[in-house]
Phi, psi and omega in degrees: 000336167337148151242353171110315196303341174253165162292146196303296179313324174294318223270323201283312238251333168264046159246347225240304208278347220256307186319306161312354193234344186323313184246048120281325166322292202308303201324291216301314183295332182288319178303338175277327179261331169100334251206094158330333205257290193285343174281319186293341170296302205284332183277335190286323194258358140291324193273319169333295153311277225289347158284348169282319179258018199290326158308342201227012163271103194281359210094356216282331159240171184288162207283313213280330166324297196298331145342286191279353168291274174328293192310317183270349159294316198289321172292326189292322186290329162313311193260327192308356146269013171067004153338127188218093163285154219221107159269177196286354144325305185290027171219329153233188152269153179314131200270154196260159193289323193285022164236008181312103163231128193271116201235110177290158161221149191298159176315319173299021209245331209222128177280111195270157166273196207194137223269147157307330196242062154228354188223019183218096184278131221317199173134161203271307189304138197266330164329289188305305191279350164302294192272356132297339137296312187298324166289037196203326194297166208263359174270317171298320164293347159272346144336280175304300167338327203260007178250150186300172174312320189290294175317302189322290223273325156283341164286294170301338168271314168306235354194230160045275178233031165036055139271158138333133164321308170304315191283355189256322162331318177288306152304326152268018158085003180249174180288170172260346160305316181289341179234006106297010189260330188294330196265022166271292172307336185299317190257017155279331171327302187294316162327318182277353150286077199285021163250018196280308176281356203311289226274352201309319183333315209286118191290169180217132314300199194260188203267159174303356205248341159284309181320296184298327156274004162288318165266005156301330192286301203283321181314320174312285176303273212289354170267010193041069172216113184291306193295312172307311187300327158313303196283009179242341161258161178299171180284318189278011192299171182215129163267119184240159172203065197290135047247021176273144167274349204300139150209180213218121166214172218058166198274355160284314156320294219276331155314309198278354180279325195258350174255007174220293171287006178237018173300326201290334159270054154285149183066017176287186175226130149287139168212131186289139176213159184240112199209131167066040154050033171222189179273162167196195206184132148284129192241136185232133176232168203290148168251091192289339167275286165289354191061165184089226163198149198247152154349066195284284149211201186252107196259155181228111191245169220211127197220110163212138190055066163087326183267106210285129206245312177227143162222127161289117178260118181263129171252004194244099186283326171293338181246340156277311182285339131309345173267339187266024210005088176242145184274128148339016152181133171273133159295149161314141142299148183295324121354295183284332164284346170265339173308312195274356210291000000 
């Protein structure tokens, strides 16, 4: 981030402090924004500003307060075309499969997911780092989306990341009447989403009885057996696949949605990923051209009382699976190339 204007030791040693705070930065802006891409936009462009004006920082608070100051102007100017990402529950009703049609919506339209270890920054307390997974899972962030910016901003520094009332008051320029008043309305919002909390069940870490439908899942999935993949969701489970808005719920539906427009990924492959503070898998589905298997989506899955409740398929694999740095293609195993000779 140097630009020459400091001395090469001055200049290394805030690129060192300024660097230390990145993915926490990263956390608080995707929680603001919705949006993976644009959080990492808003923090690069937070950090830019605090290098540039670093001269005219007096101290007067700690460099990380001034930090989330820089961060929360730029997401607020940022949401200030009123933009609300979403997922596709939240926007229409569940479509029955014999009307299933996949209608893409622009990107901006969707609440992306986000690798855990770009926005859950180490921590020792397993208190602290629960609810910091949990504030990242993809039923709360779309919570947060339905609050005006200020309320968003004010929720996520209380609720969240345990400031003062006073210390948040400081940071917007407001009063502490005020802002408690905001995060009063903030969590009423929420309250009237009784899905805010839908995914809390997934213990940190998880539990044997997750592990073990976690590995029922994958036995499932790459083996396409529906009838195992039934016993493992709820009756009421719901399958998205943004960028479509089509979502799906219950398990006949959402099967029979994988035997007829998702055949082709029979014979997919799994790879485990930690995305949204919940399990997920990277999906490789067969490659009939290149062999091996290409990029499919990014899957998120959502687990209570034993039952897999929800899975998100993200599909736009050029922009996920680089973000997850994950590769763009898998080889056959040898055993499957002989399968197939």
């Amino acid at each position: 981030m140097s630009d020459g204007t400091a001395g090469t030791a001055t200049a290394d040693d805030l690129d060192a402090r300024l660097e230390k705070h990145r993915v926490e930065l990263t956390g608080y802006c995707y929680r603001m924004l919705g949006s993976s891409f644009e959080a990492e936009d808003a923090v690069q462009d937070t950090l830019v500003r605090a290098w540039r004006s670093y001269d005219r920082f007096e101290g007067r608070s700690s460099l990380r307060s001034w930090l989330y100051r820089i961060a929360t102007n730029v997401c607020l100017d940022m949401l200030s075309a009123g933009n609300k990402r979403a997922r596709p529950m939240d926007l229409t009703e569940s479509t029955p499969l014999a009307q299933a049609a996949l209608s893409p919506s622009p990107d901006n339209t969707w609440l992306e997911p986000m690798p855990d270890g770009r926005v859950l920054p180490a921590v020792q307390d397993p208190a602290e780092a629960a609810v910091a997974k949990e504030s990242v899972r993809l039923a709360f962030m779309a919570a947060l989306q339905q609050l005006p910016p200020k309320q968003r901003a004010v929720l996520i520094l209380r609720e969240v990341l345990a400031w003062r009332a006073s210390e948040v008051a400081e940071l917007l320029g407001t009063s502490v009447a005020s802002v408690n008043s905001a995060l009063q309305r903030a969590r009423a919002t929420l309250a009237e989403r009784a899905d805010s909390g839908a995914d809390a069940a997934v213990s940190d870490p998880l539990d044997e009885g997750q592990r073990e439908l976690l590995e029922r899942y994958v036995a499932a999935f790459e083996g396409y057996d529906m009838t195992a993949l039934t016993a493992l969701l709820h009756e009421d489970a719901v399958m998205s696949m943004p960028p479509f808005d089509l979502w799906l719920t219950g398990h006949d539906d959402i099967t029979g949605f994988m035997t007829t427009f998702g055949a082709a990924c029979a014979g997919s492959r799994l790879l485990p990923v930690e995305v949204n503070g919940l399990p997920g898998f990277a999906q490789y589905k067969p490659d009939p051209e290149a062999g091996g298997f290409t990029p499919w989506a990014i899957q998120v899955l959502e687990i209570s009382a034993g039952r897999l409740t929800g899975f998100h398929f993200f599909l736009d694999t050029g922009r996920w699976f680089p973000l997850f740095g994950l590769p763009l293609h898998l080889e056959a195993e040898p055993d499957q190339v002989q399968q197939g000779a």
